[in-house]
């Protein structure tokens, strides 16, 4: 089993839709979790951290479910500019234990 | 401008040649990293550095060499390039230890080995 698993998609959604991605992780000792956004042929950029209590930033909500070992990203009122690949990042302690998922591709359609 | 810059942006080289990818950051971040990104894989850590003259292997270090004589520079050398090293290489820096938070990536180097 991979340490971090994501559905690669693509998720094709119309503008204004709500879309959610999940990311599962295998190491129950994982300590911190993040979502990064990567535009086509660009570098990854931090989108938001994921806390046990949940984290909301505008139209984006990230949540952590430790019992089931997954994190989620919810995007409300999708915009064309949200089209990108969303990378899940899990840290199990130390830089050698920072694991990136393969990413979920989102395409928002007019 | 402050930031992290990589050069070259694109590189085509032949099998067996030595290639060096450059990375320069202006924040004086202690930690620097080299990742490669390939289809079907997440970013994979090649090497990282906690400070000048301190480097350590990541998940996929074979065939690569790094050095860090100055805090701001972290070059990655492919000693004898192979086709399997065709990839997109990202350099990153961070001021904190032990977390994925606050990684700032360079714009990447697309390397093709023919």
PDB file of N, CA, C and O in Angstrom, chain A residues 2-3 31-32 34 36 38 40-46 48-49 51 85 87 89-103, chain B residues 9-10 31 33 35 37 40-45 48 56-59 90 94-108 110:
ATOM      1  N   UNK A   2       0.527   2.202  -0.848  1.00  0.00           N
ATOM      2  CA  UNK A   2       1.290   3.433  -0.903  1.00  0.00           C
ATOM      3  C   UNK A   2       1.089   4.230   0.372  1.00  0.00           C
ATOM      4  O   UNK A   2       0.039   4.162   1.010  1.00  0.00           O
ATOM      5  N   UNK A   3       2.116   5.019   0.718  1.00  0.00           N
ATOM      6  CA  UNK A   3       2.012   5.819   1.933  1.00  0.00           C
ATOM      7  C   UNK A   3       0.922   6.865   1.837  1.00  0.00           C
ATOM      8  O   UNK A   3       0.232   7.156   2.814  1.00  0.00           O
ATOM      9  N   UNK A  31       2.019  13.202  11.314  1.00  0.00           N
ATOM     10  CA  UNK A  31       1.860  14.308  12.256  1.00  0.00           C
ATOM     11  C   UNK A  31       1.233  15.550  11.648  1.00  0.00           C
ATOM     12  O   UNK A  31       0.535  16.290  12.339  1.00  0.00           O
ATOM     13  N   UNK A  32       1.544  15.810  10.402  1.00  0.00           N
ATOM     14  CA  UNK A  32       1.028  17.040   9.813  1.00  0.00           C
ATOM     15  C   UNK A  32       0.673  16.805   8.352  1.00  0.00           C
ATOM     16  O   UNK A  32       1.228  15.914   7.695  1.00  0.00           O
ATOM     17  N   UNK A  34      -1.018  18.655   4.568  1.00  0.00           N
ATOM     18  CA  UNK A  34      -1.129  19.887   3.809  1.00  0.00           C
ATOM     19  C   UNK A  34      -1.730  19.601   2.443  1.00  0.00           C
ATOM     20  O   UNK A  34      -1.635  18.486   1.927  1.00  0.00           O
ATOM     21  N   UNK A  36      -1.244  21.199  -1.392  1.00  0.00           N
ATOM     22  CA  UNK A  36      -0.536  22.094  -2.290  1.00  0.00           C
ATOM     23  C   UNK A  36      -1.295  22.119  -3.618  1.00  0.00           C
ATOM     24  O   UNK A  36      -1.952  21.142  -3.997  1.00  0.00           O
ATOM     25  N   UNK A  38      -0.825  22.746  -7.777  1.00  0.00           N
ATOM     26  CA  UNK A  38       0.175  22.820  -8.838  1.00  0.00           C
ATOM     27  C   UNK A  38      -0.532  23.079 -10.172  1.00  0.00           C
ATOM     28  O   UNK A  38      -1.316  22.256 -10.640  1.00  0.00           O
ATOM     29  N   UNK A  40      -0.496  23.647 -14.303  1.00  0.00           N
ATOM     30  CA  UNK A  40       0.166  22.893 -15.357  1.00  0.00           C
ATOM     31  C   UNK A  40       1.554  23.465 -15.657  1.00  0.00           C
ATOM     32  O   UNK A  40       1.715  24.662 -15.896  1.00  0.00           O
ATOM     33  N   UNK A  41       2.554  22.613 -15.580  1.00  0.00           N
ATOM     34  CA  UNK A  41       3.938  22.974 -15.899  1.00  0.00           C
ATOM     35  C   UNK A  41       4.512  24.061 -14.975  1.00  0.00           C
ATOM     36  O   UNK A  41       5.422  24.804 -15.347  1.00  0.00           O
ATOM     37  N   UNK A  42       3.950  24.131 -13.758  1.00  0.00           N
ATOM     38  CA  UNK A  42       4.442  25.083 -12.775  1.00  0.00           C
ATOM     39  C   UNK A  42       4.868  24.340 -11.513  1.00  0.00           C
ATOM     40  O   UNK A  42       4.693  23.130 -11.395  1.00  0.00           O
ATOM     41  N   UNK A  43       5.423  25.104 -10.567  1.00  0.00           N
ATOM     42  CA  UNK A  43       5.830  24.503  -9.313  1.00  0.00           C
ATOM     43  C   UNK A  43       4.664  24.387  -8.345  1.00  0.00           C
ATOM     44  O   UNK A  43       3.703  25.152  -8.431  1.00  0.00           O
ATOM     45  N   UNK A  44       4.734  23.443  -7.409  1.00  0.00           N
ATOM     46  CA  UNK A  44       3.697  23.357  -6.379  1.00  0.00           C
ATOM     47  C   UNK A  44       3.738  24.571  -5.458  1.00  0.00           C
ATOM     48  O   UNK A  44       4.811  25.091  -5.149  1.00  0.00           O
ATOM     49  N   UNK A  45       2.556  24.976  -4.993  1.00  0.00           N
ATOM     50  CA  UNK A  45       2.468  26.086  -4.038  1.00  0.00           C
ATOM     51  C   UNK A  45       1.524  25.688  -2.917  1.00  0.00           C
ATOM     52  O   UNK A  45       0.491  25.063  -3.155  1.00  0.00           O
ATOM     53  N   UNK A  46       1.903  26.054  -1.699  1.00  0.00           N
ATOM     54  CA  UNK A  46       1.093  25.702  -0.547  1.00  0.00           C
ATOM     55  C   UNK A  46      -0.284  26.328  -0.657  1.00  0.00           C
ATOM     56  O   UNK A  46      -0.422  27.537  -0.847  1.00  0.00           O
ATOM     57  N   UNK A  48      -3.051  25.131   1.725  1.00  0.00           N
ATOM     58  CA  UNK A  48      -3.466  25.247   3.117  1.00  0.00           C
ATOM     59  C   UNK A  48      -2.996  24.057   3.942  1.00  0.00           C
ATOM     60  O   UNK A  48      -2.736  22.981   3.416  1.00  0.00           O
ATOM     61  N   UNK A  49      -2.888  24.305   5.231  1.00  0.00           N
ATOM     62  CA  UNK A  49      -2.594  23.238   6.172  1.00  0.00           C
ATOM     63  C   UNK A  49      -3.898  22.555   6.561  1.00  0.00           C
ATOM     64  O   UNK A  49      -4.988  23.104   6.377  1.00  0.00           O
ATOM     65  N   UNK A  51      -5.819  20.750   9.782  1.00  0.00           N
ATOM     66  CA  UNK A  51      -5.815  20.546  11.214  1.00  0.00           C
ATOM     67  C   UNK A  51      -6.935  19.602  11.617  1.00  0.00           C
ATOM     68  O   UNK A  51      -7.929  19.455  10.901  1.00  0.00           O
ATOM     69  N   UNK A  85      -3.841  20.860 -10.395  1.00  0.00           N
ATOM     70  CA  UNK A  85      -3.668  19.581  -9.709  1.00  0.00           C
ATOM     71  C   UNK A  85      -3.422  19.860  -8.234  1.00  0.00           C
ATOM     72  O   UNK A  85      -2.624  20.733  -7.894  1.00  0.00           O
ATOM     73  N   UNK A  87      -2.179  18.547  -4.688  1.00  0.00           N
ATOM     74  CA  UNK A  87      -1.276  17.562  -4.105  1.00  0.00           C
ATOM     75  C   UNK A  87      -1.511  17.456  -2.601  1.00  0.00           C
ATOM     76  O   UNK A  87      -1.535  18.469  -1.898  1.00  0.00           O
ATOM     77  N   UNK A  89      -0.010  16.295   0.950  1.00  0.00           N
ATOM     78  CA  UNK A  89       1.320  16.123   1.533  1.00  0.00           C
ATOM     79  C   UNK A  89       1.166  15.676   2.979  1.00  0.00           C
ATOM     80  O   UNK A  89       0.427  16.294   3.748  1.00  0.00           O
ATOM     81  N   UNK A  90       1.880  14.626   3.329  1.00  0.00           N
ATOM     82  CA  UNK A  90       1.786  14.059   4.677  1.00  0.00           C
ATOM     83  C   UNK A  90       3.178  13.990   5.271  1.00  0.00           C
ATOM     84  O   UNK A  90       4.118  13.515   4.628  1.00  0.00           O
ATOM     85  N   UNK A  91       3.308  14.438   6.496  1.00  0.00           N
ATOM     86  CA  UNK A  91       4.606  14.389   7.185  1.00  0.00           C
ATOM     87  C   UNK A  91       4.526  13.404   8.340  1.00  0.00           C
ATOM     88  O   UNK A  91       3.715  13.579   9.255  1.00  0.00           O
ATOM     89  N   UNK A  92       5.399  12.396   8.293  1.00  0.00           N
ATOM     90  CA  UNK A  92       5.434  11.404   9.368  1.00  0.00           C
ATOM     91  C   UNK A  92       6.619  11.623  10.282  1.00  0.00           C
ATOM     92  O   UNK A  92       6.957  10.743  11.078  1.00  0.00           O
ATOM     93  N   UNK A  93       7.258  12.794  10.154  1.00  0.00           N
ATOM     94  CA  UNK A  93       8.360  13.108  11.057  1.00  0.00           C
ATOM     95  C   UNK A  93       9.674  13.214  10.318  1.00  0.00           C
ATOM     96  O   UNK A  93      10.183  12.224   9.853  1.00  0.00           O
ATOM     97  N   UNK A  94      10.214  14.403  10.177  1.00  0.00           N
ATOM     98  CA  UNK A  94      11.493  14.585   9.504  1.00  0.00           C
ATOM     99  C   UNK A  94      11.328  14.794   8.019  1.00  0.00           C
ATOM    100  O   UNK A  94      10.347  14.374   7.414  1.00  0.00           O
ATOM    101  N   UNK A  95      12.299  15.436   7.430  1.00  0.00           N
ATOM    102  CA  UNK A  95      12.195  15.762   6.009  1.00  0.00           C
ATOM    103  C   UNK A  95      12.175  14.526   5.126  1.00  0.00           C
ATOM    104  O   UNK A  95      11.600  14.537   4.044  1.00  0.00           O
ATOM    105  N   UNK A  96      12.796  13.439   5.566  1.00  0.00           N
ATOM    106  CA  UNK A  96      12.766  12.234   4.756  1.00  0.00           C
ATOM    107  C   UNK A  96      11.399  11.576   4.787  1.00  0.00           C
ATOM    108  O   UNK A  96      11.115  10.694   3.990  1.00  0.00           O
ATOM    109  N   UNK A  97      10.554  12.001   5.693  1.00  0.00           N
ATOM    110  CA  UNK A  97       9.233  11.376   5.830  1.00  0.00           C
ATOM    111  C   UNK A  97       8.118  12.319   5.403  1.00  0.00           C
ATOM    112  O   UNK A  97       6.988  12.194   5.850  1.00  0.00           O
ATOM    113  N   UNK A  98       8.446  13.297   4.577  1.00  0.00           N
ATOM    114  CA  UNK A  98       7.435  14.138   3.954  1.00  0.00           C
ATOM    115  C   UNK A  98       7.089  13.481   2.624  1.00  0.00           C
ATOM    116  O   UNK A  98       7.939  13.373   1.749  1.00  0.00           O
ATOM    117  N   UNK A  99       5.840  13.051   2.489  1.00  0.00           N
ATOM    118  CA  UNK A  99       5.420  12.293   1.306  1.00  0.00           C
ATOM    119  C   UNK A  99       4.371  13.081   0.540  1.00  0.00           C
ATOM    120  O   UNK A  99       3.378  13.532   1.117  1.00  0.00           O
ATOM    121  N   UNK A 100       4.619  13.212  -0.760  1.00  0.00           N
ATOM    122  CA  UNK A 100       3.672  13.878  -1.647  1.00  0.00           C
ATOM    123  C   UNK A 100       2.821  12.839  -2.359  1.00  0.00           C
ATOM    124  O   UNK A 100       3.340  11.828  -2.842  1.00  0.00           O
ATOM    125  N   UNK A 101       1.526  13.093  -2.439  1.00  0.00           N
ATOM    126  CA  UNK A 101       0.682  12.267  -3.284  1.00  0.00           C
ATOM    127  C   UNK A 101       0.893  12.616  -4.742  1.00  0.00           C
ATOM    128  O   UNK A 101       1.556  13.608  -5.073  1.00  0.00           O
ATOM    129  N   UNK A 102       0.338  11.785  -5.629  1.00  0.00           N
ATOM    130  CA  UNK A 102       0.515  12.026  -7.066  1.00  0.00           C
ATOM    131  C   UNK A 102      -0.340  13.176  -7.561  1.00  0.00           C
ATOM    132  O   UNK A 102      -0.132  13.680  -8.655  1.00  0.00           O
ATOM    133  N   UNK A 103      -1.297  13.599  -6.741  1.00  0.00           N
ATOM    134  CA  UNK A 103      -2.121  14.725  -7.119  1.00  0.00           C
ATOM    135  C   UNK A 103      -3.446  14.316  -7.742  1.00  0.00           C
ATOM    136  O   UNK A 103      -3.555  13.254  -8.367  1.00  0.00           O
TER     137      UNK A 103
ATOM    138  N   UNK B   9      16.074  26.253 -17.158  1.00  0.00           N
ATOM    139  CA  UNK B   9      14.675  25.848 -17.150  1.00  0.00           C
ATOM    140  C   UNK B   9      14.478  24.566 -17.938  1.00  0.00           C
ATOM    141  O   UNK B   9      13.651  23.723 -17.567  1.00  0.00           O
ATOM    142  N   UNK B  10      15.219  24.448 -19.011  1.00  0.00           N
ATOM    143  CA  UNK B  10      15.131  23.252 -19.862  1.00  0.00           C
ATOM    144  C   UNK B  10      16.554  22.806 -20.197  1.00  0.00           C
ATOM    145  O   UNK B  10      17.439  23.635 -20.405  1.00  0.00           O
ATOM    146  N   UNK B  31      17.107  25.194   5.245  1.00  0.00           N
ATOM    147  CA  UNK B  31      16.833  23.896   4.626  1.00  0.00           C
ATOM    148  C   UNK B  31      16.568  24.036   3.131  1.00  0.00           C
ATOM    149  O   UNK B  31      15.797  24.894   2.704  1.00  0.00           O
ATOM    150  N   UNK B  33      16.126  21.516  -0.594  1.00  0.00           N
ATOM    151  CA  UNK B  33      15.739  20.174  -1.040  1.00  0.00           C
ATOM    152  C   UNK B  33      15.797  20.081  -2.557  1.00  0.00           C
ATOM    153  O   UNK B  33      15.568  21.077  -3.243  1.00  0.00           O
ATOM    154  N   UNK B  35      13.833  17.685  -5.374  1.00  0.00           N
ATOM    155  CA  UNK B  35      12.813  16.679  -5.669  1.00  0.00           C
ATOM    156  C   UNK B  35      12.794  16.421  -7.176  1.00  0.00           C
ATOM    157  O   UNK B  35      13.123  17.290  -7.970  1.00  0.00           O
ATOM    158  N   UNK B  37       9.948  14.957 -10.145  1.00  0.00           N
ATOM    159  CA  UNK B  37       8.533  14.678 -10.341  1.00  0.00           C
ATOM    160  C   UNK B  37       8.339  13.941 -11.651  1.00  0.00           C
ATOM    161  O   UNK B  37       8.731  14.436 -12.712  1.00  0.00           O
ATOM    162  N   UNK B  40       2.836   9.528 -12.518  1.00  0.00           N
ATOM    163  CA  UNK B  40       2.506   8.349 -11.725  1.00  0.00           C
ATOM    164  C   UNK B  40       3.173   8.308 -10.371  1.00  0.00           C
ATOM    165  O   UNK B  40       2.918   7.397  -9.574  1.00  0.00           O
ATOM    166  N   UNK B  41       4.048   9.284 -10.122  1.00  0.00           N
ATOM    167  CA  UNK B  41       4.714   9.374  -8.820  1.00  0.00           C
ATOM    168  C   UNK B  41       4.486  10.759  -8.244  1.00  0.00           C
ATOM    169  O   UNK B  41       4.398  11.743  -8.968  1.00  0.00           O
ATOM    170  N   UNK B  42       4.423  10.819  -6.935  1.00  0.00           N
ATOM    171  CA  UNK B  42       4.452  12.124  -6.302  1.00  0.00           C
ATOM    172  C   UNK B  42       5.863  12.661  -6.361  1.00  0.00           C
ATOM    173  O   UNK B  42       6.787  11.985  -6.830  1.00  0.00           O
ATOM    174  N   UNK B  43       6.052  13.873  -5.888  1.00  0.00           N
ATOM    175  CA  UNK B  43       7.422  14.390  -5.814  1.00  0.00           C
ATOM    176  C   UNK B  43       8.232  13.473  -4.905  1.00  0.00           C
ATOM    177  O   UNK B  43       7.775  13.102  -3.818  1.00  0.00           O
ATOM    178  N   UNK B  44       9.405  13.126  -5.340  1.00  0.00           N
ATOM    179  CA  UNK B  44      10.279  12.243  -4.572  1.00  0.00           C
ATOM    180  C   UNK B  44      11.562  12.972  -4.206  1.00  0.00           C
ATOM    181  O   UNK B  44      12.201  13.580  -5.068  1.00  0.00           O
ATOM    182  N   UNK B  45      11.931  12.855  -2.951  1.00  0.00           N
ATOM    183  CA  UNK B  45      13.084  13.572  -2.425  1.00  0.00           C
ATOM    184  C   UNK B  45      14.379  12.898  -2.868  1.00  0.00           C
ATOM    185  O   UNK B  45      14.568  11.702  -2.667  1.00  0.00           O
ATOM    186  N   UNK B  48      18.598  16.418   0.557  1.00  0.00           N
ATOM    187  CA  UNK B  48      18.261  17.635   1.262  1.00  0.00           C
ATOM    188  C   UNK B  48      19.455  18.112   2.061  1.00  0.00           C
ATOM    189  O   UNK B  48      20.429  17.369   2.260  1.00  0.00           O
ATOM    190  N   UNK B  56      22.119  15.279   3.128  1.00  0.00           N
ATOM    191  CA  UNK B  56      21.731  13.906   3.423  1.00  0.00           C
ATOM    192  C   UNK B  56      20.860  13.381   2.296  1.00  0.00           C
ATOM    193  O   UNK B  56      20.199  14.151   1.583  1.00  0.00           O
ATOM    194  N   UNK B  57      20.873  12.059   2.170  1.00  0.00           N
ATOM    195  CA  UNK B  57      20.133  11.405   1.101  1.00  0.00           C
ATOM    196  C   UNK B  57      18.647  11.388   1.393  1.00  0.00           C
ATOM    197  O   UNK B  57      18.210  11.295   2.528  1.00  0.00           O
ATOM    198  N   UNK B  58      17.894  11.430   0.303  1.00  0.00           N
ATOM    199  CA  UNK B  58      16.466  11.262   0.406  1.00  0.00           C
ATOM    200  C   UNK B  58      16.062   9.888  -0.080  1.00  0.00           C
ATOM    201  O   UNK B  58      16.801   8.911   0.080  1.00  0.00           O
ATOM    202  N   UNK B  59      14.917   9.817  -0.706  1.00  0.00           N
ATOM    203  CA  UNK B  59      14.345   8.537  -1.149  1.00  0.00           C
ATOM    204  C   UNK B  59      15.046   7.966  -2.376  1.00  0.00           C
ATOM    205  O   UNK B  59      15.205   6.746  -2.511  1.00  0.00           O
ATOM    206  N   UNK B  90      12.650  19.823  -9.098  1.00  0.00           N
ATOM    207  CA  UNK B  90      12.291  21.008  -8.325  1.00  0.00           C
ATOM    208  C   UNK B  90      13.225  21.150  -7.135  1.00  0.00           C
ATOM    209  O   UNK B  90      13.448  20.203  -6.384  1.00  0.00           O
ATOM    210  N   UNK B  94      13.116  25.904   2.882  1.00  0.00           N
ATOM    211  CA  UNK B  94      12.217  26.045   4.018  1.00  0.00           C
ATOM    212  C   UNK B  94      13.015  26.566   5.200  1.00  0.00           C
ATOM    213  O   UNK B  94      14.199  26.243   5.356  1.00  0.00           O
ATOM    214  N   UNK B  95      12.369  27.322   6.046  1.00  0.00           N
ATOM    215  CA  UNK B  95      13.061  27.815   7.228  1.00  0.00           C
ATOM    216  C   UNK B  95      12.811  26.942   8.453  1.00  0.00           C
ATOM    217  O   UNK B  95      13.423  27.127   9.485  1.00  0.00           O
ATOM    218  N   UNK B  96      11.885  25.969   8.330  1.00  0.00           N
ATOM    219  CA  UNK B  96      11.549  25.147   9.493  1.00  0.00           C
ATOM    220  C   UNK B  96      11.878  23.698   9.224  1.00  0.00           C
ATOM    221  O   UNK B  96      11.924  23.251   8.085  1.00  0.00           O
ATOM    222  N   UNK B  97      12.050  22.962  10.279  1.00  0.00           N
ATOM    223  CA  UNK B  97      12.439  21.554  10.178  1.00  0.00           C
ATOM    224  C   UNK B  97      11.251  20.655  10.411  1.00  0.00           C
ATOM    225  O   UNK B  97      10.357  20.939  11.178  1.00  0.00           O
ATOM    226  N   UNK B  98      11.272  19.513   9.727  1.00  0.00           N
ATOM    227  CA  UNK B  98      10.356  18.444  10.068  1.00  0.00           C
ATOM    228  C   UNK B  98       8.910  18.674   9.688  1.00  0.00           C
ATOM    229  O   UNK B  98       8.019  18.149  10.315  1.00  0.00           O
ATOM    230  N   UNK B  99       8.701  19.451   8.670  1.00  0.00           N
ATOM    231  CA  UNK B  99       7.318  19.688   8.293  1.00  0.00           C
ATOM    232  C   UNK B  99       7.229  19.981   6.804  1.00  0.00           C
ATOM    233  O   UNK B  99       8.182  20.426   6.206  1.00  0.00           O
ATOM    234  N   UNK B 100       6.086  19.712   6.211  1.00  0.00           N
ATOM    235  CA  UNK B 100       5.899  20.053   4.806  1.00  0.00           C
ATOM    236  C   UNK B 100       5.448  21.483   4.640  1.00  0.00           C
ATOM    237  O   UNK B 100       5.369  21.981   3.542  1.00  0.00           O
ATOM    238  N   UNK B 101       5.150  22.135   5.759  1.00  0.00           N
ATOM    239  CA  UNK B 101       4.670  23.506   5.680  1.00  0.00           C
ATOM    240  C   UNK B 101       5.787  24.434   5.304  1.00  0.00           C
ATOM    241  O   UNK B 101       6.912  24.314   5.780  1.00  0.00           O
ATOM    242  N   UNK B 102       5.474  25.400   4.460  1.00  0.00           N
ATOM    243  CA  UNK B 102       6.432  26.444   4.171  1.00  0.00           C
ATOM    244  C   UNK B 102       7.487  26.060   3.162  1.00  0.00           C
ATOM    245  O   UNK B 102       8.492  26.743   3.048  1.00  0.00           O
ATOM    246  N   UNK B 103       7.275  24.966   2.443  1.00  0.00           N
ATOM    247  CA  UNK B 103       8.176  24.671   1.333  1.00  0.00           C
ATOM    248  C   UNK B 103       7.886  25.684   0.230  1.00  0.00           C
ATOM    249  O   UNK B 103       6.751  25.840  -0.192  1.00  0.00           O
ATOM    250  N   UNK B 104       8.925  26.335  -0.253  1.00  0.00           N
ATOM    251  CA  UNK B 104       8.794  27.185  -1.421  1.00  0.00           C
ATOM    252  C   UNK B 104       9.622  26.559  -2.532  1.00  0.00           C
ATOM    253  O   UNK B 104      10.813  26.302  -2.338  1.00  0.00           O
ATOM    254  N   UNK B 105       8.966  26.322  -3.639  1.00  0.00           N
ATOM    255  CA  UNK B 105       9.621  25.632  -4.741  1.00  0.00           C
ATOM    256  C   UNK B 105      10.108  26.609  -5.796  1.00  0.00           C
ATOM    257  O   UNK B 105       9.490  27.660  -6.026  1.00  0.00           O
ATOM    258  N   UNK B 106      11.194  26.237  -6.442  1.00  0.00           N
ATOM    259  CA  UNK B 106      11.621  26.934  -7.640  1.00  0.00           C
ATOM    260  C   UNK B 106      10.720  26.533  -8.799  1.00  0.00           C
ATOM    261  O   UNK B 106       9.863  25.658  -8.662  1.00  0.00           O
ATOM    262  N   UNK B 107      10.926  27.145  -9.929  1.00  0.00           N
ATOM    263  CA  UNK B 107      10.050  26.926 -11.080  1.00  0.00           C
ATOM    264  C   UNK B 107      10.375  25.646 -11.843  1.00  0.00           C
ATOM    265  O   UNK B 107       9.660  25.289 -12.766  1.00  0.00           O
ATOM    266  N   UNK B 108      11.409  24.948 -11.445  1.00  0.00           N
ATOM    267  CA  UNK B 108      11.682  23.637 -12.004  1.00  0.00           C
ATOM    268  C   UNK B 108      12.653  23.644 -13.170  1.00  0.00           C
ATOM    269  O   UNK B 108      12.809  24.643 -13.875  1.00  0.00           O
ATOM    270  N   UNK B 110      13.294  21.154 -16.475  1.00  0.00           N
ATOM    271  CA  UNK B 110      12.845  19.989 -17.254  1.00  0.00           C
ATOM    272  C   UNK B 110      14.057  19.394 -17.952  1.00  0.00           C
ATOM    273  O   UNK B 110      14.620  20.021 -18.845  1.00  0.00           O
TER     274      UNK B 110
END
